[in-house]
Short mmCIF file of C-alpha atoms and ligand atoms in Angstrom, two decimals:
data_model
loop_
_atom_site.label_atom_id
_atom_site.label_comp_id
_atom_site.label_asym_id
_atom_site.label_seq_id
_atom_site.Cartn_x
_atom_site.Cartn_y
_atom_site.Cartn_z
CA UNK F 1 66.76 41.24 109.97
CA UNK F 2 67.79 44.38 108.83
CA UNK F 3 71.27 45.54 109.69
CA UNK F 4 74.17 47.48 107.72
CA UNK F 5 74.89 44.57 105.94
CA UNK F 6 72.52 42.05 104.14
CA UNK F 7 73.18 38.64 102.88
CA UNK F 8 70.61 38.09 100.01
CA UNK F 9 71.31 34.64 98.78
CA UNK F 10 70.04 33.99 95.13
CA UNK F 11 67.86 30.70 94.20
CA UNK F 12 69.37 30.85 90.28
CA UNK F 13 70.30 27.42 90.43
CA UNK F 14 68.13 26.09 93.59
CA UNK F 15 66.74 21.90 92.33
CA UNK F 16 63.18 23.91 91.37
CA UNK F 17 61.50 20.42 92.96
CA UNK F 18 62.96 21.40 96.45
CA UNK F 19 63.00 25.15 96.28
CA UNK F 20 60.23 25.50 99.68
CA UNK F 21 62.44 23.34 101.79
CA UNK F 22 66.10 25.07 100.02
CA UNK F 23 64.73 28.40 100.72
CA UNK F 24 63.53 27.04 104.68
CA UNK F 25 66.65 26.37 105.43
CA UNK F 26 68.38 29.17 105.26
CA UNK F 27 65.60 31.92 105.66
CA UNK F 28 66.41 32.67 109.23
CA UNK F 29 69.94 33.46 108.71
CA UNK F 30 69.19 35.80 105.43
CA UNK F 31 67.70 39.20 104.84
CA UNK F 32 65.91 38.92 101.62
CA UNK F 33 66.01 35.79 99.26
CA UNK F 34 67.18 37.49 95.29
CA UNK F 35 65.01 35.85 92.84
CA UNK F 36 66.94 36.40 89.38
CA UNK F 37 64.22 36.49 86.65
CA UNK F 38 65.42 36.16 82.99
CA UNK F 39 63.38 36.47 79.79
CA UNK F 40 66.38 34.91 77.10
CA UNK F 41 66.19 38.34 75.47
CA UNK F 42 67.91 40.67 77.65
CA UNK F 43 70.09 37.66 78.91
CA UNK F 44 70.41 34.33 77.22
CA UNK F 45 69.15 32.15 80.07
CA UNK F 46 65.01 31.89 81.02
CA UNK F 47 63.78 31.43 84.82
CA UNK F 48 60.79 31.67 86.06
CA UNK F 49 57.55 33.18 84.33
CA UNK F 50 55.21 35.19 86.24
CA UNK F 51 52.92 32.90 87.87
CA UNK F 52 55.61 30.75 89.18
CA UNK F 53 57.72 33.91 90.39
CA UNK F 54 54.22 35.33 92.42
CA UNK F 55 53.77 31.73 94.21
CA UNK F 56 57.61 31.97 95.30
CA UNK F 57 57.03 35.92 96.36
CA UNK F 58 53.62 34.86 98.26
CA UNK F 59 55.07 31.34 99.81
CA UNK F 60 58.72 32.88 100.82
CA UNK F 61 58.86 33.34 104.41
CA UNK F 62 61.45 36.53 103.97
CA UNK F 63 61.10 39.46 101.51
CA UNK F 64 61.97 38.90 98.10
CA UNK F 65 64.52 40.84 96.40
CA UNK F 66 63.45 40.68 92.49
CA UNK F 67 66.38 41.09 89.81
CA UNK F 68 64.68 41.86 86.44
CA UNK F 69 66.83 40.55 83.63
CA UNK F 70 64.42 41.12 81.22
CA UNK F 71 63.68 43.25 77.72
CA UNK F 72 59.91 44.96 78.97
CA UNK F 73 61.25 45.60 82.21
CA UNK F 74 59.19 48.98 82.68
CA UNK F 75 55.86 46.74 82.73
CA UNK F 76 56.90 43.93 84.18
CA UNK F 77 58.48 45.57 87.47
CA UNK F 78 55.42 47.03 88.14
CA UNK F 79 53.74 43.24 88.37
CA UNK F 80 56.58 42.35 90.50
CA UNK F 81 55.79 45.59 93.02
CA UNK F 82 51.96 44.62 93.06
CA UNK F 83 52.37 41.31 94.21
CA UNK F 84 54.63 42.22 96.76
CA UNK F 85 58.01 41.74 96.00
CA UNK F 86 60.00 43.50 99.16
CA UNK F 87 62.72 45.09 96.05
CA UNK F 88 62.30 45.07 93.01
CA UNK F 89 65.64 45.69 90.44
CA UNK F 90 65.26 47.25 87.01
CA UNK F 91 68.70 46.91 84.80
CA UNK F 92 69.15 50.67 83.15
CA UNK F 93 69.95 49.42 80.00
CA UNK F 94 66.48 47.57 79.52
CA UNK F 95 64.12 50.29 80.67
CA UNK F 96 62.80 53.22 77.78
CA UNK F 97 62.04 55.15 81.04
CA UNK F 98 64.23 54.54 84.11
CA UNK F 99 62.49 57.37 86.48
CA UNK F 100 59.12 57.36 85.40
CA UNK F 101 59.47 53.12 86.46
CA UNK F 102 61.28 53.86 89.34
CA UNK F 103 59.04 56.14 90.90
CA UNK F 104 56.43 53.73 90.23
CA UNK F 105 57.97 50.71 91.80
CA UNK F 106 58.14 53.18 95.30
CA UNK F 107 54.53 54.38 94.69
CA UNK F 108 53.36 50.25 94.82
CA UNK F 109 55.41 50.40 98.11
CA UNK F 110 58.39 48.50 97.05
CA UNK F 111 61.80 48.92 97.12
CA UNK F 112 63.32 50.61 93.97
CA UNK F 113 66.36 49.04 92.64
CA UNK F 114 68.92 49.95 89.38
CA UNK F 115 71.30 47.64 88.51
CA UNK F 116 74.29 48.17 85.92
CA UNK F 117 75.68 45.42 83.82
CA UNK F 118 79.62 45.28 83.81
CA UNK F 119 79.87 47.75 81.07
CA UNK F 120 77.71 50.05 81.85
CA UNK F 121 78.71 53.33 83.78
CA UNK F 122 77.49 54.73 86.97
CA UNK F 123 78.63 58.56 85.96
CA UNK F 124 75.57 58.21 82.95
CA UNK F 125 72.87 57.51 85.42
CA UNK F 126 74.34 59.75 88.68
CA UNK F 127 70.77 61.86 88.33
CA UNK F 128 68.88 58.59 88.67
CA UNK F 129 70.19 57.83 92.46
CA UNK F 130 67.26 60.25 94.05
CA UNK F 131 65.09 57.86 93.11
CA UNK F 132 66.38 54.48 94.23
CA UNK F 133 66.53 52.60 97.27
CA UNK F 134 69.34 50.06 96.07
CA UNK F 135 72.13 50.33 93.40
CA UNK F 136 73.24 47.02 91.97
CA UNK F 137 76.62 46.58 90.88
CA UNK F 138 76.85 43.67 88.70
CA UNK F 139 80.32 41.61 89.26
CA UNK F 140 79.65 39.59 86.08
CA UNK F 141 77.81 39.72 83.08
CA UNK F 142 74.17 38.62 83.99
CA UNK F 143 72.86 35.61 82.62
CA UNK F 144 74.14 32.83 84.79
CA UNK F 145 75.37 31.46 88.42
CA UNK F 146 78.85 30.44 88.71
CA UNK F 147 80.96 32.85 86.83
CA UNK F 148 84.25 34.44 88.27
CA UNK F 149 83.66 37.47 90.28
CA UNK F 150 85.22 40.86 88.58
CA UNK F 151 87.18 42.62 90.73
CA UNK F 152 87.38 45.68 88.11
CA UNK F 153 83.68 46.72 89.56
CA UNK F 154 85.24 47.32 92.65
CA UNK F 155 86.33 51.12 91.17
CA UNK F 156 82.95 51.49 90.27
CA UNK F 157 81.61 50.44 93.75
CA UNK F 158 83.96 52.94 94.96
CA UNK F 159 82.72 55.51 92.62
CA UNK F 160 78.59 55.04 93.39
CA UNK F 161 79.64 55.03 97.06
CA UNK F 162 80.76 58.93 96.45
CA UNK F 163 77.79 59.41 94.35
CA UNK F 164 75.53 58.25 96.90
CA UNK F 165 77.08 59.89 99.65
CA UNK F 166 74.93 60.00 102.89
CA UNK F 167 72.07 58.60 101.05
CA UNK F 168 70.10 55.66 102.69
CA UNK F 169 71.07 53.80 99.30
CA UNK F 170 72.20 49.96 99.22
CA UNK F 171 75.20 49.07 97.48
CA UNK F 172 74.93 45.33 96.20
CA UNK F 173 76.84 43.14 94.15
CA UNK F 174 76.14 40.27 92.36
CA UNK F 175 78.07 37.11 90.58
CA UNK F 176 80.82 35.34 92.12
CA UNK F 177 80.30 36.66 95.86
CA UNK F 178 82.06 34.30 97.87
CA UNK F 179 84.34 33.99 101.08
CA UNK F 180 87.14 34.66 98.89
CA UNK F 181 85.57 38.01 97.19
CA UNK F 182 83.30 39.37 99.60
CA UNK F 183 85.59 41.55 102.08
CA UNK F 184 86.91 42.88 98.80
CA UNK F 185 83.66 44.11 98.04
CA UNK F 186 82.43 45.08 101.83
CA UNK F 187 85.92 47.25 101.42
CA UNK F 188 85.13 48.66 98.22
CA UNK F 189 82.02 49.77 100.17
CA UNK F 190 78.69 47.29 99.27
CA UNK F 191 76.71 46.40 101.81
CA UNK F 192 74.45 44.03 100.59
CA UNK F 193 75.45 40.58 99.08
CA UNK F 194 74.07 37.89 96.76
CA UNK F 195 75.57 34.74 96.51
CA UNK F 196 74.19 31.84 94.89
CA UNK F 197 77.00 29.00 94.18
CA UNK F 198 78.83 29.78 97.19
CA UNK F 199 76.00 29.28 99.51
CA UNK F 200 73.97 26.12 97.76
CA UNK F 201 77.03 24.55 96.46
CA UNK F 202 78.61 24.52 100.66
CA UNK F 203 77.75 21.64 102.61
CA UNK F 204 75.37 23.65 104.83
CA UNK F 205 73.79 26.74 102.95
CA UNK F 206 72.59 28.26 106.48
CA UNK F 207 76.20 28.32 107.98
CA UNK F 208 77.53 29.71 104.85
CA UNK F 209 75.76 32.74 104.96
CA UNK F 210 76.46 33.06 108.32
CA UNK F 211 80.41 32.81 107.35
CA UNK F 212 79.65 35.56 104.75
CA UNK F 213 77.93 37.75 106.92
CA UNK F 214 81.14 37.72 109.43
CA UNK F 215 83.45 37.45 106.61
CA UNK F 216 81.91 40.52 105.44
CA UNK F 217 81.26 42.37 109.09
CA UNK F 218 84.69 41.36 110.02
CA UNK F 219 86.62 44.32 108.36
C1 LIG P 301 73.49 36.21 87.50
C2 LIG P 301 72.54 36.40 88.63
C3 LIG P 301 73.09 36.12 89.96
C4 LIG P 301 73.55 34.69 90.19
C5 LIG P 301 74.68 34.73 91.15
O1 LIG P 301 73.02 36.86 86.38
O2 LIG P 301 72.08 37.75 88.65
O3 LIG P 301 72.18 36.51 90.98
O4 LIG P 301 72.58 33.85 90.71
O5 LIG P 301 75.24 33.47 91.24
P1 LIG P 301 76.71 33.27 91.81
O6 LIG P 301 76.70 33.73 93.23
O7 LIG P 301 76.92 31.80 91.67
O8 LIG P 301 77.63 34.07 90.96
ZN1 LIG P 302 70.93 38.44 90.38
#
């Protein structure tokens, strides 16, 4: 279901006992499911390790869009890309070698992603956008579901959007994505969402991302 805009909801805080049946439910109505992987060194949270991550990437009926919050990201994304993982997103300010990794992650036939933590600039890392396929804006500091979305990123949204100009490259956002905040963002110019709380805290996850995705298409 690829369109201009994708609704990638994230499993952070999915009950790990139902995750097959969570993840069923709402497959049909979402593009890619974002699997948030944290090591408790480059965030202070821990998800899943690698062999629990590959059954989710093999078992999920939609293509997996891996976030890599973690220290050796330049070795691990390549893992991720080998056992299919549709996207796979390296943070900047983890990786020793942002191209070489990137170029990599395309080469294993995945989607390249780079994603910027709240402080972190886009006008350091303009030369990088040749070689990704997504740019993630990060609309709170990583680490954990829940948090209040930051409508400062939206001048940086802006920004990359100029940056990227006519290039096939995904803008998403991430942390606090909700019917509230994002048409903000759509505005600002992303055009591909994760939202965790919003759509497994709502009454009926599938028709919540189907609010967001006209919420979002509305403008
Ligand atoms: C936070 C993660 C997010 C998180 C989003 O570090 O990267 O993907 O799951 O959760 P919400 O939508 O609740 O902010
Ligand atoms: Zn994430």
């Amino acid at each position: 279901m690829y369109n201009d805009l994708r609704i990638t909801p994230s499993i952070l805080n999915v009950d790990h006992s139902i995750l097959n049946a969570e993840i069923a439910r709402i497959a049909e109505d979402s593009d890619l499911i974002h699997l948030d992987i944290m090591d408790n060194l480059f965030v202070p949270n821990l998800t899943w390790d690698f062999a629990a991550a590959e059954e989710i990437i093999r078992n999920c009926p939609i293509p997996i869009d891996a976030h890599l919050m973690v220290n050796d990201v330049d070795r691990i994304a390549l893992d991720y890309a080998r056992v299919g993982a549709e996207s796979v997103t390296i943070h900047v300010e983890a990786s020793d070698a942002p191209i070489q990794t990137l170029k990599e992650i395309r080469k294993l036939g995945a989607r390249a992603g780079l994603a910027l933590k709240p402080g972190t600039d886009i006008e350091n890392y303009a030369d990088l956008l040749s070689n990704i396929d997504m740019l993630l804006i990060m609309t709170v500091e990583p680490g954990f579901g829940g948090q209040k979305f930051m409508v400062e990123m939206m001048q940086k949204v802006r920004r990359s959007k100029e940056l990227i100009g006519d290039r096939p490259i995904w803008i998403q956002v991430d942390g606090g994505v909700s019917m509230e905040t994002i048409a903000i963002a759509r505005e600002a110019g992303a055009d591909t969402f994760v939202a965790g709380s919003a759509v497994f805290n709502a009454p009926d996850p599938a028709e919540m991302v189907r609010m967001l995705r006209h919420r979002a298409g509305d403008l």
